[in-house]
Coordinates of N, CA and C and ligand atoms in Angstrom, one line a residue:
X1 N 0.8 -1.2 -0.1 CA 0.2 0.0 0.0 C 1.4 1.5 0.2
X2 N 0.7 2.2 -0.8 CA 1.5 3.3 -1.1 C 1.2 4.6 0.1
X3 N 1.8 5.3 0.0 CA 1.9 6.5 1.2 C 0.3 7.8 1.1
X4 N 0.1 7.2 -0.1 CA -1.4 8.4 -0.5 C -2.6 7.4 -0.1
X5 N -2.6 6.0 -0.2 CA -3.4 5.7 0.3 C -3.6 5.3 1.6
X6 N -2.4 5.5 2.7 CA -2.5 5.4 3.8 C -3.1 7.1 4.4
X7 N -2.4 8.0 3.6 CA -3.0 9.1 4.0 C -4.5 9.3 4.0
X8 N -5.2 8.6 2.8 CA -6.6 8.7 2.7 C -7.3 7.8 4.2
X9 N -6.7 6.8 4.3 CA -7.4 6.0 5.3 C -7.4 6.7 6.7
X10 N -6.5 7.3 6.8 CA -6.5 8.4 8.0 C -7.7 9.7 8.0
X11 N -7.3 10.0 6.9 CA -8.4 11.2 6.7 C -9.5 10.6 6.7
X12 N -10.2 9.7 6.4 CA -11.5 9.0 6.3 C -11.7 8.4 7.8
X13 N -10.7 8.2 8.4 CA -11.0 7.8 10.0 C -11.4 9.0 11.0
X14 N -11.1 10.3 10.5 CA -11.3 11.2 11.0 C -12.6 11.9 11.0
X15 N -13.5 11.6 10.1 CA -14.7 11.6 9.7 C -15.7 11.3 11.1
X16 N -15.3 10.2 11.7 CA -16.0 9.7 13.1 C -15.9 10.8 14.2
X17 N -14.9 12.4 13.9 CA -14.4 12.7 14.8 C -15.8 14.4 14.5
X18 N -16.3 14.3 13.6 CA -16.9 15.4 13.0 C -19.0 15.2 13.3
X19 N -19.1 16.5 14.3 CA -20.3 16.4 14.6 C -21.1 16.9 13.5
X20 N -22.4 16.3 14.0 CA -23.1 16.6 12.9 C -23.8 18.2 13.0
X21 N -23.9 19.1 11.7 CA -24.4 21.2 12.1 C -23.0 21.6 12.7
X22 N -21.9 21.3 12.9 CA -20.9 22.0 13.7 C -20.1 22.8 12.3
X23 N -19.5 23.8 12.6 CA -18.4 24.5 12.0 C -17.5 23.8 12.4
X24 N -16.2 23.4 11.4 CA -14.8 22.7 11.7 C -13.8 23.4 11.2
X25 N -12.5 23.2 11.6 CA -11.4 23.8 11.1 C -10.8 23.0 10.2
X26 N -10.3 23.2 8.8 CA -9.8 22.4 8.5 C -8.2 22.8 7.7
X27 N -7.3 21.7 7.9 CA -6.1 21.8 7.4 C -5.7 22.3 6.2
X28 N -4.2 22.1 5.8 CA -4.2 21.9 3.9 C -2.8 20.9 4.1
X29 N -2.6 20.6 2.7 CA -2.0 19.7 2.4 C -2.3 18.6 1.6
X30 N -2.0 17.5 1.2 CA -2.7 16.4 0.5 C -3.2 15.4 1.3
X31 N -2.9 15.5 2.6 CA -4.1 14.5 3.5 C -5.2 14.9 4.1
X32 N -5.0 16.8 4.0 CA -6.2 17.1 4.8 C -7.0 17.5 3.3
X33 N -6.4 17.3 1.7 CA -7.4 17.2 0.9 C -8.1 16.0 1.0
X34 N -7.8 14.9 1.3 CA -8.4 13.2 2.0 C -9.7 13.7 2.1
X35 N -9.6 14.6 3.2 CA -10.4 14.5 4.4 C -11.5 15.5 3.9
X36 N -11.1 16.7 3.0 CA -12.3 17.4 2.3 C -13.2 16.6 1.4
X37 N -12.0 16.1 0.9 CA -13.3 14.9 -0.3 C -13.7 13.6 0.7
X38 N -13.5 13.5 1.6 CA -14.4 12.5 2.7 C -15.3 12.9 2.9
X39 N -15.4 14.6 3.2 CA -16.3 15.7 4.0 C -17.6 15.9 3.4
X40 N -17.2 15.6 1.7 CA -18.2 16.1 0.3 C -19.0 15.2 0.4
X41 N -18.3 13.9 0.4 CA -19.4 12.7 0.3 C -20.7 12.6 1.1
X42 N -20.1 13.1 2.7 CA -21.3 13.4 3.4 C -22.4 14.6 3.3
X43 N -22.5 14.9 2.7 CA -23.4 16.3 2.2 C -24.2 16.6 3.5
X44 N -24.1 18.1 3.8 CA -25.2 18.5 4.6 C -24.9 18.1 6.3
X45 N -23.7 17.4 6.6 CA -23.0 16.8 8.1 C -22.6 18.1 8.7
X46 N -21.7 18.7 8.1 CA -21.5 19.8 8.8 C -22.0 21.4 8.1
X47 N -22.1 22.5 9.0 CA -22.5 23.7 8.6 C -21.5 24.3 7.7
X48 N -20.8 24.1 8.0 CA -19.0 24.7 7.4 C -17.9 24.6 7.8
X49 N -17.1 25.3 7.5 CA -15.8 24.9 8.0 C -14.9 26.4 7.5
X50 N -13.7 26.3 8.5 CA -13.0 27.8 8.7 C -11.8 26.7 8.0
X51 N -11.1 27.7 6.7 CA -9.8 27.3 6.3 C -8.1 27.7 6.7
X52 N -7.6 27.0 6.8 CA -6.4 27.2 7.3 C -5.5 27.7 6.1
X53 N -6.0 27.6 5.0 CA -5.7 28.7 3.5 C -6.0 28.9 2.5
X54 N -5.7 29.9 1.5 CA -6.5 29.7 0.3 C -6.8 28.7 -0.6
X55 N -5.7 27.8 -0.7 CA -6.0 26.7 -1.2 C -7.0 25.7 -1.0
X56 N -7.2 25.3 0.8 CA -7.9 24.7 1.2 C -9.4 25.4 1.2
X57 N -9.7 26.8 1.4 CA -10.8 27.4 1.1 C -11.6 27.4 -0.4
X58 N -10.9 27.1 -1.4 CA -11.2 26.9 -2.8 C -11.6 25.5 -2.4
X59 N -10.9 24.9 -2.3 CA -11.1 23.4 -2.6 C -12.8 23.5 -1.6
X60 N -12.5 23.5 -0.6 CA -14.0 23.5 0.2 C -15.4 24.2 -0.3
X61 N -14.8 25.5 -1.4 CA -15.6 25.7 -1.9 C -16.4 25.0 -3.1
X62 N -15.2 24.4 -3.5 CA -15.6 23.6 -5.0 C -16.3 22.1 -4.7
X63 N -16.3 22.6 -3.4 CA -17.5 20.8 -2.5 C -18.5 21.5 -2.3
X64 N -19.0 22.9 -2.9 CA -19.9 23.3 -1.7 C -20.2 23.2 -0.4
X65 N -19.2 23.3 0.4 CA -18.9 23.4 1.5 C -18.9 25.0 2.1
X66 N -19.7 25.7 2.8 CA -19.7 26.7 3.1 C -18.3 27.0 3.8
X67 N -17.8 28.3 4.1 CA -16.4 28.4 4.3 C -16.9 30.1 5.1
X68 N -16.4 29.7 6.4 CA -16.2 30.7 7.5 C -15.1 31.3 7.2
X69 N -15.0 32.9 8.1 CA -14.0 33.2 8.7 C -13.8 32.8 10.2
X70 N -12.4 32.8 10.6 CA -12.5 32.8 12.2 C -13.2 33.9 13.0
X71 N -12.9 34.9 12.6 CA -13.3 35.9 13.4 C -15.0 36.3 13.1
X72 N -15.9 35.3 12.2 CA -17.2 35.2 12.6 C -18.0 34.1 13.4
X73 N -16.7 33.3 13.8 CA -17.4 31.8 14.2 C -16.9 31.8 16.1
X74 N -16.1 32.5 16.3 CA -15.9 31.7 17.6 C -14.9 30.8 17.6
X75 N -14.5 30.1 18.8 CA -13.8 28.5 19.1 C -14.7 27.7 18.3
X76 N -13.9 26.8 17.6 CA -14.7 25.8 17.1 C -14.2 24.6 17.9
X77 N -15.2 23.3 17.5 CA -15.0 22.1 18.1 C -13.9 20.9 18.0
X78 N -13.5 21.4 16.3 CA -12.4 20.2 16.0 C -11.9 21.0 14.9
X79 N -10.4 20.8 15.1 CA -9.6 21.3 13.6 C -8.7 19.8 13.2
X80 N -8.8 19.5 11.9 CA -8.3 18.4 11.3 C -6.9 18.8 10.7
X81 N -6.1 18.4 10.5 CA -4.8 18.6 9.5 C -3.7 17.0 9.5
X82 N -3.0 17.7 8.7 CA -1.8 16.3 8.4 C -0.6 17.5 9.0
X83 N 0.4 16.5 8.9 CA 1.7 17.4 9.5 C 2.7 16.4 8.3
X84 N 3.9 17.0 8.8 CA 5.2 16.7 7.9 C 5.7 15.7 8.7
X85 N 5.9 16.1 10.3 CA 6.8 15.0 11.2 C 5.4 15.2 11.9
X86 N 5.7 13.8 12.8 CA 4.8 13.6 14.6 C 5.3 13.1 15.4
X87 N 5.2 13.2 16.2 CA 6.0 11.7 17.7 C 4.7 11.4 18.5
X88 N 4.8 10.2 19.1 CA 4.0 9.5 19.6 C 3.8 10.3 20.9
X89 N 4.2 11.4 21.1 CA 3.7 12.4 22.4 C 2.9 13.5 21.4
X90 N 2.5 13.3 20.2 CA 1.8 14.1 19.4 C 2.2 15.6 19.2
X91 N 3.7 16.0 19.3 CA 3.9 17.1 19.0 C 4.4 17.1 17.8
X92 N 4.1 18.0 16.7 CA 4.1 18.0 15.4 C 5.2 19.0 14.6
X93 N 5.6 19.1 13.5 CA 6.2 19.4 12.8 C 5.9 19.7 11.5
X94 N 5.2 21.1 11.1 CA 4.1 21.2 10.1 C 4.7 22.3 9.3
X95 N 4.0 22.4 7.9 CA 4.5 23.9 7.4 C 4.8 23.6 5.8
X96 N 5.5 22.2 5.5 CA 5.6 22.0 4.2 C 4.9 22.5 3.2
X97 N 3.9 23.1 3.2 CA 2.6 23.7 2.1 C 2.7 25.1 2.7
X98 N 3.8 25.6 3.6 CA 3.6 27.0 3.8 C 2.3 27.5 4.8
X99 N 1.6 26.8 5.2 CA 0.3 27.2 5.9 C 0.4 27.4 7.0
X100 N 1.9 27.1 7.6 CA 1.6 26.8 9.3 C 1.2 28.0 10.2
X101 N 1.1 29.6 9.8 CA 0.5 30.4 10.8 C -1.1 30.2 10.9
X102 N -1.4 30.1 9.7 CA -3.0 30.2 9.6 C -3.6 28.6 10.2
X103 N -2.5 27.5 10.2 CA -2.8 26.3 10.8 C -2.4 26.2 12.1
X104 N -1.3 27.5 12.8 CA -1.5 27.1 14.3 C -2.3 28.0 14.4
X105 N -3.0 29.3 14.1 CA -4.1 30.1 14.8 C -5.4 28.9 14.7
X106 N -5.7 28.6 13.6 CA -7.0 27.5 13.8 C -6.8 26.1 14.6
X107 N -5.3 25.4 15.0 CA -5.8 24.6 15.9 C -5.8 25.2 17.5
X108 N -4.9 26.3 17.6 CA -5.3 26.9 18.9 C -6.8 27.3 19.3
X109 N -7.4 27.9 17.9 CA -8.5 28.3 18.5 C -9.6 27.5 18.8
X110 N -8.9 25.9 18.8 CA -10.1 24.8 18.3 C -9.8 24.0 19.8
X111 N -10.8 23.2 20.4 CA -11.1 22.6 21.7 C -10.3 21.0 21.2
X112 N -10.3 20.8 20.1 CA -10.0 19.5 19.8 C -9.2 19.4 18.4
X113 N -7.6 18.6 18.7 CA -7.2 18.8 17.2 C -6.6 17.3 16.7
X114 N -7.5 17.0 15.9 CA -6.9 15.6 14.5 C -5.8 16.2 13.9
X115 N -4.9 15.3 14.5 CA -3.9 15.0 13.2 C -4.1 13.5 12.3
X116 N -3.8 13.9 10.9 CA -4.3 12.6 10.1 C -2.7 12.4 9.5
X117 N -1.9 11.7 9.3 CA -1.0 11.3 8.8 C -0.8 9.7 8.2
X118 N 0.4 9.5 7.3 CA 0.9 8.0 7.2 C 1.6 7.7 7.6
X119 N 2.1 6.4 8.0 CA 2.9 6.1 9.0 C 4.4 6.5 8.8
X120 N 5.2 7.3 7.5 CA 6.1 7.6 7.3 C 6.3 8.8 8.2
X121 N 5.2 9.6 8.3 CA 5.6 10.8 9.1 C 5.8 10.9 10.7
X122 N 5.7 9.1 11.1 CA 5.9 9.4 12.7 C 7.5 8.8 12.9
X123 N 8.2 9.8 13.9 CA 9.3 9.7 14.0 C 9.7 9.8 15.5
X124 N 10.7 9.5 16.0 CA 11.3 9.3 17.6 C 11.4 11.2 18.2
X125 N 12.1 11.7 17.0 CA 12.5 12.9 17.2 C 11.9 14.0 16.1
X126 N 11.8 15.1 16.4 CA 10.9 15.8 15.1 C 12.6 16.5 14.4
X127 N 12.5 17.1 13.4 CA 13.9 17.8 12.5 C 14.8 17.3 11.7
X128 N 14.0 16.1 11.3 CA 14.9 15.5 9.6 C 14.2 16.6 8.8
X129 N 12.7 16.6 8.7 CA 12.0 17.6 7.8 C 12.7 19.0 8.4
X130 N 13.3 20.0 7.2 CA 13.3 20.8 7.4 C 12.5 21.8 8.3
X131 N 12.5 22.8 9.2 CA 12.0 23.6 10.1 C 11.2 24.9 9.8
X132 N 10.0 25.0 8.8 CA 9.8 26.0 8.2 C 9.3 27.2 9.0
X133 N 9.9 28.4 8.9 CA 9.9 29.7 10.0 C 8.7 30.6 8.9
X134 N 8.2 31.4 9.0 CA 7.2 32.1 8.6 C 7.9 33.6 9.0
X135 N 8.4 34.6 8.0 CA 9.2 36.0 8.4 C 8.3 37.2 7.8
X136 N 8.3 38.1 8.4 CA 8.0 39.3 7.6 C 9.1 39.8 6.3
X137 N 8.9 39.8 5.5 CA 10.1 40.1 4.3 C 10.9 41.1 5.0
X138 N 10.6 42.0 5.2 CA 12.1 43.0 6.0 C 12.9 42.1 7.0
X139 N 12.8 41.4 7.6 CA 13.2 40.7 8.5 C 14.2 40.0 8.1
X140 N 14.0 39.0 7.2 CA 14.6 37.8 6.3 C 16.1 37.5 6.9
X141 N 16.8 38.4 6.7 CA 18.1 38.6 6.8 C 18.4 38.1 8.6
X142 N 18.0 39.2 9.0 CA 18.1 39.5 10.6 C 17.3 38.1 11.0
X143 N 16.5 37.6 10.8 CA 15.8 36.3 11.5 C 16.7 35.0 10.8
X144 N 17.4 35.0 9.6 CA 18.3 33.9 9.2 C 19.3 34.2 10.2
X145 N 20.4 35.2 10.5 CA 21.1 34.8 11.3 C 21.0 34.7 12.8
X146 N 19.9 34.8 13.3 CA 19.4 34.6 14.3 C 19.3 32.7 14.6
X147 N 18.8 32.4 13.7 CA 18.5 31.1 13.5 C 20.1 30.1 13.3
X148 N 20.8 30.8 12.4 CA 21.8 30.2 12.5 C 22.7 29.7 14.3
X149 N 22.5 31.4 14.9 CA 22.8 31.2 16.0 C 21.9 30.1 17.3
X150 N 21.2 29.8 16.7 CA 20.2 28.5 17.5 C 21.0 27.1 16.5
X151 N 22.0 27.2 15.8 CA 22.2 25.9 15.4 C 22.0 25.6 14.1
X152 N 20.7 25.9 13.1 CA 20.2 25.8 12.2 C 20.8 26.0 11.1
X153 N 20.3 25.6 9.5 CA 21.0 26.5 8.4 C 19.7 26.8 7.3
X154 N 19.6 27.8 7.6 CA 18.1 28.7 7.1 C 18.7 28.3 5.6
X155 N 17.4 28.4 5.1 CA 17.6 28.2 3.5 C 16.2 29.1 2.8
X156 N 15.9 30.2 2.1 CA 14.5 31.0 1.8 C 14.2 29.8 1.0
X157 N 12.9 29.8 1.0 CA 12.1 28.9 0.3 C 11.9 30.0 -0.7
X158 N 12.5 29.6 -2.3 CA 12.1 30.7 -3.4 C 11.2 30.7 -4.1
X159 N 10.4 31.9 -4.4 CA 9.5 31.7 -5.5 C 8.3 31.2 -4.6
X160 N 8.5 31.9 -3.4 CA 7.2 31.1 -2.6 C 6.7 32.5 -1.3
X161 N 5.7 33.0 -1.4 CA 4.8 34.3 -0.6 C 3.9 32.9 -0.1
X162 N 3.8 33.6 1.2 CA 2.9 32.7 1.9 C 1.3 33.8 1.8
X163 N 0.5 32.7 2.5 CA -1.0 33.7 2.1 C -1.3 34.9 3.3
X164 N -0.1 35.4 3.6 CA 0.0 36.5 4.1 C 0.8 37.9 4.0
X165 N 1.3 37.3 3.0 CA 2.2 38.0 2.0 C 3.7 38.0 2.8
X166 N 4.2 36.9 3.2 CA 5.4 36.9 4.2 C 6.2 35.8 2.9
X167 N 7.6 35.2 3.7 CA 8.0 34.6 3.2 C 8.4 33.4 4.2
X168 N 9.1 32.4 3.6 CA 9.6 31.0 4.8 C 10.9 30.8 4.5
X169 N 11.3 30.4 5.4 CA 12.8 30.0 5.9 C 12.9 28.6 6.4
X170 N 13.2 27.4 5.3 CA 13.2 26.4 5.5 C 14.4 26.1 6.6
X171 N 14.9 25.5 7.8 CA 15.7 25.4 8.8 C 16.1 24.2 8.8
X172 N 16.9 24.1 8.5 CA 17.9 22.6 8.1 C 18.8 22.4 9.2
X173 N 18.9 21.0 9.6 CA 19.5 20.5 10.7 C 19.6 20.9 12.3
X174 N 18.3 21.3 12.4 CA 18.4 22.1 13.5 C 17.6 21.1 14.8
X175 N 18.6 21.3 16.0 CA 18.6 19.8 17.2 C 17.6 20.5 17.9
X176 N 16.5 19.7 17.5 CA 15.0 19.5 18.6 C 14.9 18.7 19.7
X177 N 15.8 19.4 21.0 CA 15.8 18.2 21.7 C 14.4 18.5 23.2
X178 N 14.0 19.8 22.8 CA 12.6 20.6 23.5 C 12.2 21.6 22.6
X179 N 10.9 20.6 21.8 CA 10.1 21.2 21.2 C 9.4 22.4 21.6
X180 N 8.7 22.4 22.8 CA 8.3 23.3 23.5 C 9.0 25.0 23.3
X181 N 10.3 24.5 24.1 CA 11.0 25.6 24.2 C 11.8 26.1 23.0
X182 N 11.8 25.6 22.0 CA 12.5 25.8 20.7 C 11.4 26.7 20.1
X183 N 10.2 26.0 20.4 CA 9.0 26.9 19.5 C 9.1 28.4 20.3
X184 N 9.0 28.3 21.3 CA 9.0 29.7 22.2 C 10.1 30.5 21.6
X185 N 11.2 30.2 21.5 CA 12.1 30.9 21.6 C 12.5 31.7 20.3
X186 N 11.6 30.7 18.7 CA 12.2 31.0 17.6 C 10.9 32.0 17.3
X187 N 9.9 31.9 18.1 CA 8.9 32.8 18.0 C 9.4 34.4 18.5
X188 N 10.4 34.3 19.6 CA 10.6 35.8 20.1 C 11.6 36.4 19.3
X189 N 12.0 36.0 18.1 CA 12.9 36.5 17.1 C 12.0 37.8 16.7
X190 N 12.4 39.1 16.9 CA 12.1 40.1 15.9 C 12.0 39.6 14.7
X191 N 10.4 39.3 14.1 CA 10.4 39.2 12.5 C 10.1 38.0 12.3
X192 N 9.7 37.3 13.2 CA 9.0 35.6 12.8 C 7.5 36.0 13.1
X193 N 6.8 35.7 12.3 CA 5.7 35.1 12.6 C 5.0 34.4 13.4
X194 N 5.7 33.1 12.9 CA 5.8 31.8 13.8 C 6.6 30.9 13.1
X195 N 6.4 29.8 13.6 CA 7.4 28.7 12.8 C 6.4 27.5 13.1
X196 N 7.1 26.1 12.5 CA 6.3 24.9 12.0 C 6.3 24.1 13.1
X197 N 6.9 24.0 14.5 CA 6.6 23.3 15.8 C 5.5 23.9 16.1
X198 N 4.6 22.4 16.6 CA 3.5 22.5 16.9 C 3.3 21.6 18.5
X199 N 4.0 22.6 19.6 CA 4.3 21.7 20.8 C 3.7 22.3 22.0
X200 N 3.6 23.4 21.4 CA 2.2 24.0 22.8 C 1.4 24.0 23.0
X201 N 0.8 23.7 21.6 CA -0.6 23.3 21.4 C 0.0 22.3 20.2
X202 N 0.1 20.9 20.8 CA 0.2 19.7 20.0 C -1.5 19.4 19.8
X203 N -1.3 18.5 18.8 CA -2.5 17.2 18.5 C -2.9 16.7 20.0
X204 N -4.3 16.9 19.5 CA -4.7 15.9 20.9 C -5.0 14.5 20.4
X205 N -5.5 14.3 19.2 CA -5.6 12.8 18.5 C -4.8 12.8 17.3
X206 N -3.6 11.7 17.5 CA -3.0 11.2 16.3 C -3.8 10.1 15.3
X207 N -4.4 9.9 14.4 CA -4.8 9.0 13.5 C -3.5 8.9 12.3
X208 N -2.9 7.4 12.1 CA -1.9 7.4 11.6 C -2.6 5.9 10.8
X209 N -2.3 6.2 9.9 CA -2.2 5.1 8.0 C -1.6 4.3 8.2
X210 N -1.8 3.1 8.5 CA -0.6 2.3 8.3 C -1.6 1.3 6.9
X211 N -0.6 0.2 6.9 CA -0.8 -1.0 6.0 C -2.0 -1.7 6.5
X212 N -1.7 -1.8 8.0 CA -2.9 -2.6 8.7 C -4.3 -2.1 9.1
X213 N -4.5 -0.9 8.8 CA -5.9 0.1 9.3 C -4.9 1.2 9.7
X214 N -5.7 1.9 10.7 CA -5.8 3.1 11.3 C -5.1 3.2 12.7
X215 N -3.8 3.6 13.4 CA -3.2 3.6 14.5 C -3.8 4.8 15.4
X216 N -4.4 4.7 16.2 CA -4.8 6.2 17.0 C -4.3 6.0 18.3
X217 N -3.4 7.5 18.3 CA -2.2 7.6 19.6 C -3.1 8.6 20.4
X218 N -3.8 8.4 21.4 CA -4.3 9.8 22.2 C -3.5 10.1 23.4
Ligands
5RP301 C1 1.1 22.4 5.3 C2 1.4 21.6 6.1 C3 1.1 20.1 5.9 O1 -0.1 19.5 7.0 C4 1.8 19.4 5.6 O2 2.9 20.0 5.1 C5 1.6 17.7 5.6 O3 1.0 17.9 4.0 P1 0.6 16.5 3.0 O4 -0.4 16.0 4.0 O5 0.7 16.9 1.8 O6 1.8 15.6 3.6 O7 1.8 21.5 7.5 O8 1.6 23.6 5.8

């Protein structure tokens, strides 16, 4: 079974967490897209969704799912999203698709965060995948220098602008021994919007698509 089929398995399992007539948060990426497609098959199950990116908003709308602004809804009962890496402690590394800031906002505004991944994303320690950091354009070089001081090797994601009009630095070889501390530390650098560590607000439930079915970590 390939990685996509495992992503789809995890995404379909997340449907079980969706309450009827609710407004839910929806993440970004290929796994989140499988979730949107599964949601679309359940016509009228939800009232609508808050999207974590323009791409997700447009996919939701294409399927006839109503898209709300987070400012209209208040807190959400559920957020469903993928990840680039996850540990058994449910800490995540996200932002491969560059939507990390809106993803973190919607995750933080949600009472329950269900993260859907295939089993290749499960790691003992975060950081093999380069850590995305969203930066205000004028601060790019300054932030890059601070990230080097923290032991990483930042690389500008060329030809990419976030939905918020900012840039992404992908930080290679960062030592992530204490994800919460590093998340806070990077976020304190002036010019950083946020970074792709989800340790202060980890997932509540991990659904891992495997060869044998879906493993659940709570
Ligand atoms: C986007 C993300 C995605 O959740 C992450 O990149 C995983 O993507 P995929 O489901 O395509 O493997 O954080 O910013």
